[in-house]
Each structure stands twice: as structure tokens, then as C-alpha cells.
PDB file of C-alpha atoms in Angstrom:
ATOM      1  CA  GLY A   1      21.031 -42.427 -28.991  1.00  0.00           C
ATOM      2  CA  ALA A   2      17.501 -41.343 -27.425  1.00  0.00           C
ATOM      3  CA  GLY A   3      16.369 -37.787 -28.566  1.00  0.00           C
ATOM      4  CA  VAL A   4      14.159 -35.401 -26.863  1.00  0.00           C
ATOM      5  CA  SER A   5      10.813 -36.706 -26.020  1.00  0.00           C
ATOM      6  CA  GLN A   6       7.535 -35.403 -25.027  1.00  0.00           C
ATOM      7  CA  SER A   7       4.193 -36.679 -23.497  1.00  0.00           C
ATOM      8  CA  PRO A   8       1.554 -36.570 -23.945  1.00  0.00           C
ATOM      9  CA  SER A   9       1.814 -36.398 -27.796  1.00  0.00           C
ATOM     10  CA  ASN A  10      -1.914 -34.909 -27.727  1.00  0.00           C
ATOM     11  CA  LYS A  11      -3.655 -33.212 -25.025  1.00  0.00           C
ATOM     12  CA  VAL A  12      -7.499 -32.206 -25.312  1.00  0.00           C
ATOM     13  CA  THR A  13      -8.990 -30.312 -22.429  1.00  0.00           C
ATOM     14  CA  GLU A  14     -11.730 -28.107 -21.620  1.00  0.00           C
ATOM     15  CA  LYS A  15     -11.576 -24.614 -21.232  1.00  0.00           C
ATOM     16  CA  GLY A  16     -10.205 -23.912 -17.410  1.00  0.00           C
ATOM     17  CA  LYS A  17      -8.882 -26.984 -16.574  1.00  0.00           C
ATOM     18  CA  ASP A  18      -4.990 -27.282 -15.819  1.00  0.00           C
ATOM     19  CA  VAL A  19      -2.421 -29.159 -17.967  1.00  0.00           C
ATOM     20  CA  GLU A  20       0.929 -30.638 -17.644  1.00  0.00           C
ATOM     21  CA  LEU A  21       3.602 -31.154 -20.603  1.00  0.00           C
ATOM     22  CA  ARG A  22       6.406 -32.880 -20.080  1.00  0.00           C
ATOM     23  CA  CYS A  23       9.738 -33.229 -21.707  1.00  0.00           C
ATOM     24  CA  ASP A  24      12.753 -35.529 -21.494  1.00  0.00           C
ATOM     25  CA  PRO A  25      15.932 -33.611 -22.896  1.00  0.00           C
ATOM     26  CA  ILE A  26      19.005 -35.563 -24.245  1.00  0.00           C
ATOM     27  CA  SER A  27      21.029 -36.889 -21.235  1.00  0.00           C
ATOM     28  CA  GLY A  28      23.675 -34.531 -20.602  1.00  0.00           C
ATOM     29  CA  HIS A  29      22.447 -31.634 -21.878  1.00  0.00           C
ATOM     30  CA  THR A  30      22.335 -28.811 -19.361  1.00  0.00           C
ATOM     31  CA  ALA A  31      20.371 -26.481 -21.626  1.00  0.00           C
ATOM     32  CA  LEU A  32      16.281 -26.889 -22.055  1.00  0.00           C
ATOM     33  CA  TYR A  33      13.974 -24.607 -24.022  1.00  0.00           C
ATOM     34  CA  TRP A  34      10.235 -24.451 -24.551  1.00  0.00           C
ATOM     35  CA  TYR A  35       8.767 -22.994 -27.330  1.00  0.00           C
ATOM     36  CA  ARG A  36       5.016 -22.630 -28.460  1.00  0.00           C
ATOM     37  CA  GLN A  37       3.921 -22.880 -32.257  1.00  0.00           C
ATOM     38  CA  SER A  38       0.756 -21.733 -33.163  1.00  0.00           C
ATOM     39  CA  LEU A  39      -1.123 -21.066 -36.540  1.00  0.00           C
ATOM     40  CA  GLY A  40      -0.232 -17.201 -37.505  1.00  0.00           C
ATOM     41  CA  GLN A  41       2.381 -16.803 -34.663  1.00  0.00           C
ATOM     42  CA  GLY A  42       5.112 -18.774 -35.623  1.00  0.00           C
ATOM     43  CA  LEU A  43       7.802 -20.146 -33.409  1.00  0.00           C
ATOM     44  CA  GLU A  44       7.431 -18.260 -29.741  1.00  0.00           C
ATOM     45  CA  PHE A  45      10.200 -18.798 -27.455  1.00  0.00           C
ATOM     46  CA  LEU A  46       8.668 -19.355 -23.455  1.00  0.00           C
ATOM     47  CA  ILE A  47      11.525 -20.171 -21.242  1.00  0.00           C
ATOM     48  CA  TYR A  48      14.884 -21.910 -20.921  1.00  0.00           C
ATOM     49  CA  PHE A  49      16.437 -23.617 -18.486  1.00  0.00           C
ATOM     50  CA  GLN A  50      19.998 -23.926 -17.410  1.00  0.00           C
ATOM     51  CA  GLY A  51      20.406 -26.653 -15.099  1.00  0.00           C
ATOM     52  CA  ASN A  52      17.333 -26.433 -12.722  1.00  0.00           C
ATOM     53  CA  SER A  53      17.406 -22.531 -13.171  1.00  0.00           C
ATOM     54  CA  ALA A  54      15.392 -20.389 -15.538  1.00  0.00           C
ATOM     55  CA  PRO A  55      16.940 -17.123 -15.216  1.00  0.00           C
ATOM     56  CA  ASP A  56      14.430 -15.159 -17.523  1.00  0.00           C
ATOM     57  CA  LYS A  57      10.752 -15.889 -17.467  1.00  0.00           C
ATOM     58  CA  SER A  58       9.894 -12.894 -19.367  1.00  0.00           C
ATOM     59  CA  GLY A  59       8.815 -15.268 -22.323  1.00  0.00           C
ATOM     60  CA  LEU A  60       5.982 -16.665 -20.646  1.00  0.00           C
ATOM     61  CA  PRO A  61       2.610 -15.586 -22.077  1.00  0.00           C
ATOM     62  CA  SER A  62       0.734 -14.831 -18.821  1.00  0.00           C
ATOM     63  CA  ASP A  63       1.057 -16.132 -14.895  1.00  0.00           C
ATOM     64  CA  ARG A  64      -0.976 -19.057 -15.837  1.00  0.00           C
ATOM     65  CA  PHE A  65       1.771 -20.636 -17.531  1.00  0.00           C
ATOM     66  CA  SER A  66       4.909 -21.811 -15.368  1.00  0.00           C
ATOM     67  CA  ALA A  67       7.717 -24.631 -15.842  1.00  0.00           C
ATOM     68  CA  GLU A  68      10.269 -26.299 -13.460  1.00  0.00           C
ATOM     69  CA  ARG A  69      12.951 -28.568 -14.153  1.00  0.00           C
ATOM     70  CA  THR A  70      14.293 -31.104 -11.690  1.00  0.00           C
ATOM     71  CA  GLY A  71      17.491 -33.223 -11.058  1.00  0.00           C
ATOM     72  CA  GLY A  72      18.895 -31.246 -14.622  1.00  0.00           C
ATOM     73  CA  SER A  73      16.714 -33.262 -16.647  1.00  0.00           C
ATOM     74  CA  VAL A  74      13.105 -33.346 -16.923  1.00  0.00           C
ATOM     75  CA  SER A  75      11.011 -30.471 -17.374  1.00  0.00           C
ATOM     76  CA  THR A  76       7.362 -29.972 -16.508  1.00  0.00           C
ATOM     77  CA  LEU A  77       5.506 -27.069 -18.339  1.00  0.00           C
ATOM     78  CA  THR A  78       2.053 -26.316 -16.631  1.00  0.00           C
ATOM     79  CA  ILE A  79      -0.922 -24.139 -17.838  1.00  0.00           C
ATOM     80  CA  GLN A  80      -3.653 -23.145 -15.519  1.00  0.00           C
ATOM     81  CA  ARG A  81      -7.090 -22.511 -15.995  1.00  0.00           C
ATOM     82  CA  THR A  82      -6.546 -23.018 -19.803  1.00  0.00           C
ATOM     83  CA  GLN A  83      -8.071 -20.845 -22.602  1.00  0.00           C
ATOM     84  CA  GLN A  84      -8.978 -21.389 -26.004  1.00  0.00           C
ATOM     85  CA  GLU A  85      -6.031 -19.359 -27.154  1.00  0.00           C
ATOM     86  CA  ASP A  86      -3.617 -21.599 -25.730  1.00  0.00           C
ATOM     87  CA  SER A  87      -4.381 -24.122 -28.036  1.00  0.00           C
ATOM     88  CA  ALA A  88      -0.754 -24.757 -29.752  1.00  0.00           C
ATOM     89  CA  VAL A  89       1.955 -27.048 -30.201  1.00  0.00           C
ATOM     90  CA  TYR A  90       4.445 -26.769 -27.414  1.00  0.00           C
ATOM     91  CA  LEU A  91       7.665 -28.371 -28.377  1.00  0.00           C
ATOM     92  CA  CYS A  92      10.894 -28.441 -26.109  1.00  0.00           C
ATOM     93  CA  ALA A  93      14.362 -28.498 -26.916  1.00  0.00           C
ATOM     94  CA  SER A  94      17.638 -29.369 -25.198  1.00  0.00           C
ATOM     95  CA  SER A  95      21.335 -28.367 -26.050  1.00  0.00           C
ATOM     96  CA  LEU A  96      24.770 -29.129 -24.277  1.00  0.00           C
ATOM     97  CA  PHE A  97      25.134 -25.634 -23.293  1.00  0.00           C
ATOM     98  CA  ARG A  98      23.237 -22.527 -23.521  1.00  0.00           C
ATOM     99  CA  GLY A  99      23.074 -19.912 -26.212  1.00  0.00           C
ATOM    100  CA  GLY A 100      25.576 -19.021 -29.498  1.00  0.00           C
ATOM    101  CA  ASN A 101      26.194 -21.730 -31.723  1.00  0.00           C
ATOM    102  CA  ASN A 102      25.137 -25.127 -29.650  1.00  0.00           C
ATOM    103  CA  GLU A 103      22.525 -26.937 -31.770  1.00  0.00           C
ATOM    104  CA  GLN A 104      18.942 -27.125 -30.079  1.00  0.00           C
ATOM    105  CA  PHE A 105      17.645 -30.740 -30.686  1.00  0.00           C
ATOM    106  CA  PHE A 106      13.753 -30.673 -30.646  1.00  0.00           C
ATOM    107  CA  GLY A 107      11.226 -33.114 -29.365  1.00  0.00           C
ATOM    108  CA  PRO A 108       7.783 -33.977 -31.406  1.00  0.00           C
ATOM    109  CA  GLY A 109       6.197 -31.501 -29.496  1.00  0.00           C
ATOM    110  CA  THR A 110       2.733 -31.337 -27.510  1.00  0.00           C
ATOM    111  CA  ARG A 111      -0.503 -30.784 -29.599  1.00  0.00           C
ATOM    112  CA  LEU A 112      -2.872 -28.900 -26.870  1.00  0.00           C
ATOM    113  CA  THR A 113      -6.201 -28.358 -28.104  1.00  0.00           C
ATOM    114  CA  VAL A 114      -8.540 -26.510 -25.550  1.00  0.00           C
ATOM    115  CA  LEU A 115     -12.158 -26.664 -26.097  1.00  0.00           C
TER     116      LEU A 115
ATOM    117  CA  ALA B   1      17.506  -6.994 -30.993  1.00  0.00           C
ATOM    118  CA  GLN B   2      17.502  -9.775 -33.413  1.00  0.00           C
ATOM    119  CA  SER B   3      14.756 -10.637 -35.661  1.00  0.00           C
ATOM    120  CA  VAL B   4      14.547 -13.126 -38.706  1.00  0.00           C
ATOM    121  CA  THR B   5      12.154 -12.359 -41.666  1.00  0.00           C
ATOM    122  CA  GLN B   6      11.272 -15.078 -44.272  1.00  0.00           C
ATOM    123  CA  LEU B   7      10.123 -13.882 -47.508  1.00  0.00           C
ATOM    124  CA  GLY B   8       7.475 -16.026 -48.805  1.00  0.00           C
ATOM    125  CA  SER B   9       5.037 -18.156 -46.498  1.00  0.00           C
ATOM    126  CA  HIS B  10       4.781 -20.730 -49.475  1.00  0.00           C
ATOM    127  CA  VAL B  11       7.211 -21.622 -52.168  1.00  0.00           C
ATOM    128  CA  SER B  12       5.972 -23.939 -55.076  1.00  0.00           C
ATOM    129  CA  VAL B  13       8.554 -25.490 -57.402  1.00  0.00           C
ATOM    130  CA  SER B  14       8.365 -28.689 -59.464  1.00  0.00           C
ATOM    131  CA  GLU B  15      10.587 -31.738 -58.906  1.00  0.00           C
ATOM    132  CA  GLY B  16      13.989 -31.159 -59.948  1.00  0.00           C
ATOM    133  CA  ALA B  17      14.378 -27.359 -59.935  1.00  0.00           C
ATOM    134  CA  LEU B  18      16.098 -24.948 -57.999  1.00  0.00           C
ATOM    135  CA  VAL B  19      14.963 -24.164 -54.523  1.00  0.00           C
ATOM    136  CA  LEU B  20      15.519 -20.892 -53.103  1.00  0.00           C
ATOM    137  CA  LEU B  21      14.350 -20.131 -49.749  1.00  0.00           C
ATOM    138  CA  ARG B  22      14.796 -16.673 -48.436  1.00  0.00           C
ATOM    139  CA  CYS B  23      15.823 -15.219 -45.040  1.00  0.00           C
ATOM    140  CA  ASN B  24      16.982 -12.007 -43.965  1.00  0.00           C
ATOM    141  CA  TYR B  25      18.363 -11.378 -40.156  1.00  0.00           C
ATOM    142  CA  SER B  26      18.775  -8.126 -38.492  1.00  0.00           C
ATOM    143  CA  SER B  27      21.366  -8.295 -35.575  1.00  0.00           C
ATOM    144  CA  SER B  28      23.620  -5.742 -33.665  1.00  0.00           C
ATOM    145  CA  VAL B  29      26.306  -8.150 -33.232  1.00  0.00           C
ATOM    146  CA  PRO B  30      27.693 -10.871 -35.203  1.00  0.00           C
ATOM    147  CA  PRO B  31      24.755 -13.804 -35.464  1.00  0.00           C
ATOM    148  CA  TYR B  32      24.577 -17.198 -35.496  1.00  0.00           C
ATOM    149  CA  LEU B  33      22.261 -18.624 -38.092  1.00  0.00           C
ATOM    150  CA  PHE B  34      20.276 -21.603 -38.598  1.00  0.00           C
ATOM    151  CA  TRP B  35      17.905 -23.494 -40.855  1.00  0.00           C
ATOM    152  CA  TYR B  36      15.730 -26.233 -39.404  1.00  0.00           C
ATOM    153  CA  VAL B  37      13.319 -28.158 -41.246  1.00  0.00           C
ATOM    154  CA  GLN B  38       9.948 -29.450 -39.749  1.00  0.00           C
ATOM    155  CA  TYR B  39       7.942 -32.295 -41.712  1.00  0.00           C
ATOM    156  CA  PRO B  40       4.134 -32.911 -41.051  1.00  0.00           C
ATOM    157  CA  ASN B  41       3.570 -33.729 -37.104  1.00  0.00           C
ATOM    158  CA  GLN B  42       7.038 -33.515 -36.391  1.00  0.00           C
ATOM    159  CA  GLY B  43       9.629 -31.517 -34.089  1.00  0.00           C
ATOM    160  CA  LEU B  44      12.457 -29.220 -35.885  1.00  0.00           C
ATOM    161  CA  GLN B  45      15.691 -30.902 -37.321  1.00  0.00           C
ATOM    162  CA  LEU B  46      18.529 -28.979 -37.921  1.00  0.00           C
ATOM    163  CA  LEU B  47      19.559 -28.452 -41.528  1.00  0.00           C
ATOM    164  CA  LEU B  48      22.347 -26.621 -41.233  1.00  0.00           C
ATOM    165  CA  LYS B  49      24.143 -23.551 -39.020  1.00  0.00           C
ATOM    166  CA  TYR B  50      26.477 -20.640 -39.858  1.00  0.00           C
ATOM    167  CA  THR B  51      28.898 -19.864 -37.056  1.00  0.00           C
ATOM    168  CA  SER B  52      31.182 -17.775 -38.596  1.00  0.00           C
ATOM    169  CA  ALA B  53      33.810 -20.249 -40.086  1.00  0.00           C
ATOM    170  CA  ALA B  54      32.860 -20.160 -43.489  1.00  0.00           C
ATOM    171  CA  THR B  55      30.259 -18.476 -45.383  1.00  0.00           C
ATOM    172  CA  LEU B  56      28.984 -21.056 -47.520  1.00  0.00           C
ATOM    173  CA  VAL B  57      27.539 -23.766 -45.450  1.00  0.00           C
ATOM    174  CA  LYS B  58      26.435 -27.205 -46.523  1.00  0.00           C
ATOM    175  CA  GLY B  59      23.951 -28.934 -44.823  1.00  0.00           C
ATOM    176  CA  ILE B  60      22.003 -32.428 -44.823  1.00  0.00           C
ATOM    177  CA  ASN B  61      20.008 -33.739 -47.971  1.00  0.00           C
ATOM    178  CA  GLY B  62      21.972 -31.429 -50.341  1.00  0.00           C
ATOM    179  CA  PHE B  63      20.879 -27.971 -48.911  1.00  0.00           C
ATOM    180  CA  GLU B  64      23.370 -25.454 -48.415  1.00  0.00           C
ATOM    181  CA  ALA B  65      22.881 -21.708 -47.358  1.00  0.00           C
ATOM    182  CA  GLU B  66      25.129 -18.665 -47.843  1.00  0.00           C
ATOM    183  CA  PHE B  67      26.017 -15.869 -45.463  1.00  0.00           C
ATOM    184  CA  LYS B  68      26.349 -12.636 -46.843  1.00  0.00           C
ATOM    185  CA  LYS B  69      26.945  -9.877 -44.069  1.00  0.00           C
ATOM    186  CA  SER B  70      26.397  -6.852 -46.896  1.00  0.00           C
ATOM    187  CA  GLU B  71      22.861  -7.989 -47.606  1.00  0.00           C
ATOM    188  CA  THR B  72      22.045  -9.515 -44.157  1.00  0.00           C
ATOM    189  CA  SER B  73      21.040 -12.797 -45.768  1.00  0.00           C
ATOM    190  CA  PHE B  74      21.235 -16.306 -45.114  1.00  0.00           C
ATOM    191  CA  HIS B  75      19.233 -17.891 -48.005  1.00  0.00           C
ATOM    192  CA  LEU B  76      18.756 -21.915 -48.388  1.00  0.00           C
ATOM    193  CA  THR B  77      19.119 -23.310 -51.581  1.00  0.00           C
ATOM    194  CA  LYS B  78      19.161 -26.820 -53.084  1.00  0.00           C
ATOM    195  CA  PRO B  79      20.064 -27.273 -57.026  1.00  0.00           C
ATOM    196  CA  SER B  80      17.261 -29.702 -57.806  1.00  0.00           C
ATOM    197  CA  ALA B  81      13.855 -30.296 -55.541  1.00  0.00           C
ATOM    198  CA  HIS B  82      12.687 -33.682 -54.485  1.00  0.00           C
ATOM    199  CA  MET B  83       9.476 -34.802 -53.413  1.00  0.00           C
ATOM    200  CA  SER B  84      10.615 -35.529 -50.020  1.00  0.00           C
ATOM    201  CA  ASP B  85      11.828 -31.932 -49.550  1.00  0.00           C
ATOM    202  CA  ALA B  86       8.031 -31.105 -49.138  1.00  0.00           C
ATOM    203  CA  ALA B  87       8.143 -29.423 -45.614  1.00  0.00           C
ATOM    204  CA  GLU B  88       8.162 -26.270 -43.661  1.00  0.00           C
ATOM    205  CA  TYR B  89      11.486 -24.593 -43.388  1.00  0.00           C
ATOM    206  CA  PHE B  90      12.420 -22.093 -40.436  1.00  0.00           C
ATOM    207  CA  CYS B  91      15.716 -19.599 -40.561  1.00  0.00           C
ATOM    208  CA  ALA B  92      16.347 -18.734 -37.020  1.00  0.00           C
ATOM    209  CA  VAL B  93      19.193 -16.655 -35.150  1.00  0.00           C
ATOM    210  CA  SER B  94      21.047 -16.868 -31.885  1.00  0.00           C
ATOM    211  CA  VAL B  95      23.598 -14.367 -30.097  1.00  0.00           C
ATOM    212  CA  TYR B  96      26.515 -15.826 -28.371  1.00  0.00           C
ATOM    213  CA  GLY B  97      26.379 -14.893 -24.739  1.00  0.00           C
ATOM    214  CA  GLY B  98      23.151 -13.605 -25.274  1.00  0.00           C
ATOM    215  CA  SER B  99      21.069 -13.722 -21.893  1.00  0.00           C
ATOM    216  CA  GLN B 100      18.675 -16.435 -23.019  1.00  0.00           C
ATOM    217  CA  GLY B 101      20.367 -18.343 -25.899  1.00  0.00           C
ATOM    218  CA  ASN B 102      17.267 -19.051 -27.075  1.00  0.00           C
ATOM    219  CA  LEU B 103      16.418 -19.101 -30.608  1.00  0.00           C
ATOM    220  CA  ILE B 104      14.699 -16.288 -32.735  1.00  0.00           C
ATOM    221  CA  PHE B 105      12.856 -18.200 -35.455  1.00  0.00           C
ATOM    222  CA  GLY B 106      11.141 -16.542 -38.810  1.00  0.00           C
ATOM    223  CA  LYS B 107       7.396 -17.405 -39.332  1.00  0.00           C
ATOM    224  CA  GLY B 108       8.448 -20.358 -41.750  1.00  0.00           C
ATOM    225  CA  THR B 109       8.113 -21.047 -45.117  1.00  0.00           C
ATOM    226  CA  LYS B 110       6.188 -23.937 -46.574  1.00  0.00           C
ATOM    227  CA  LEU B 111       7.856 -25.887 -49.511  1.00  0.00           C
ATOM    228  CA  SER B 112       5.531 -27.717 -52.037  1.00  0.00           C
ATOM    229  CA  VAL B 113       7.289 -30.109 -54.660  1.00  0.00           C
ATOM    230  CA  LYS B 114       5.042 -30.618 -57.574  1.00  0.00           C
ATOM    231  CA  PRO B 115       5.484 -33.885 -59.762  1.00  0.00           C
TER     232      PRO B 115
END
């Protein structure tokens, strides 16, 4: 079956522009997660959704970052007024249920480069 | 709070040699532990997971890991390295019932396999 997909696979933007990153989770997965992977920082948790709700947004690095999920499916991560330090690979994952021993399935990521 | 420490950011072995990637965790409650592998320009793929059913966990591609509570360790091993094992490996911890259910990752260990 289809796995988690993300688009675009690569995004190059200029400092100060807004970008939108998209994640299509595995059908039927209720939980969706966004992570950021950058050199020297490892994998950093950003936000998770249970259904369309994001109970805890404290992992987002600044108020320039926001995310939404519609229809319990597709999620969009938006970065406003991008900065060079936002350059990273943004990974999305989904799982049947939230937390515990539920395996998270990862997408291939979106590589964001801010010039 | 939970945390994961991976000893050695880079490990190099010869083809056919034992692979040992170290992971220590910190958790105040019984954890769920995971090993993921990331091949270049790809997302993360689950190798194996510990969910308290058995302390020795077998995963894909001949990898296994042993949960040792007394040592708070979950080291990943493979008896004989293959060239195709060259990748980056991440250890992660999750806590059942945690408010977020997200994975907390170690910094990763890059495995090189020499012919």
C-alpha cells in the first residue's frame, strides 16, 4: 500500500518568503507528526496531530511556524518569513494511534534550503 | 523527561565484522524503544522495537537489540556487516500515555562498512 508522501521533495526559497510543506499520511492513520532534521541538531519534534487537533504546539521553534490538518488526513506545515536557520529536512510521520508502541511510518522528507 | 544518548556519531566496520551501535536511554517510566535506519536521501525505516514483551528483539535485515533495564541500554547488533548496511541509525524512545506520543531521538550513528 501507499506510504507517507511529502511534497515538494526539495524547496529552495529566498529569505523572507513563506513556504508550505505538505504531508499525506497513510490512510486510516489518526496520528500525524512533524519532525525537523538539521545538521548538528539531529531529529527535532515539532508538532503532532490527533485527528485534526494539535493539542501541544510547544515544539514549534517560533511563531513563524504553523501547521494544520484537514479531514483527518493531509497536513500542511507553513513557515512564514523564512530564515536561513530554517534550512533543514522536514519529516512527516503517521501512526495508527498516538504514542506508546505504535510504529511511526516516515515520509521521505522535504529538503528546505533558504538562501 | 525522556532522553536518548547514542555513543559514537560515526562507526566504521569491515564487511563481515560485528556491528555494535550503542544506545542508552533515560526514562522515569517503562519506555518503548525503537531503532530506525535512514539511507541517504530517504526517510526513516523501522528496524525493530521493544515493547516489553521480550528483552531480546529481532528486527529486519538481521539486526537485533537487547533491552537491559539495569544498564538502561538498548544496543543494536548484527553478527556480520554487509555493504548495504551503510546508513545512519537512530535510537528513539517513546512513553506510553505521554502527552504527545512523539518519539525522542538520539543524535544518530553513521555506520560505514569497508570492503
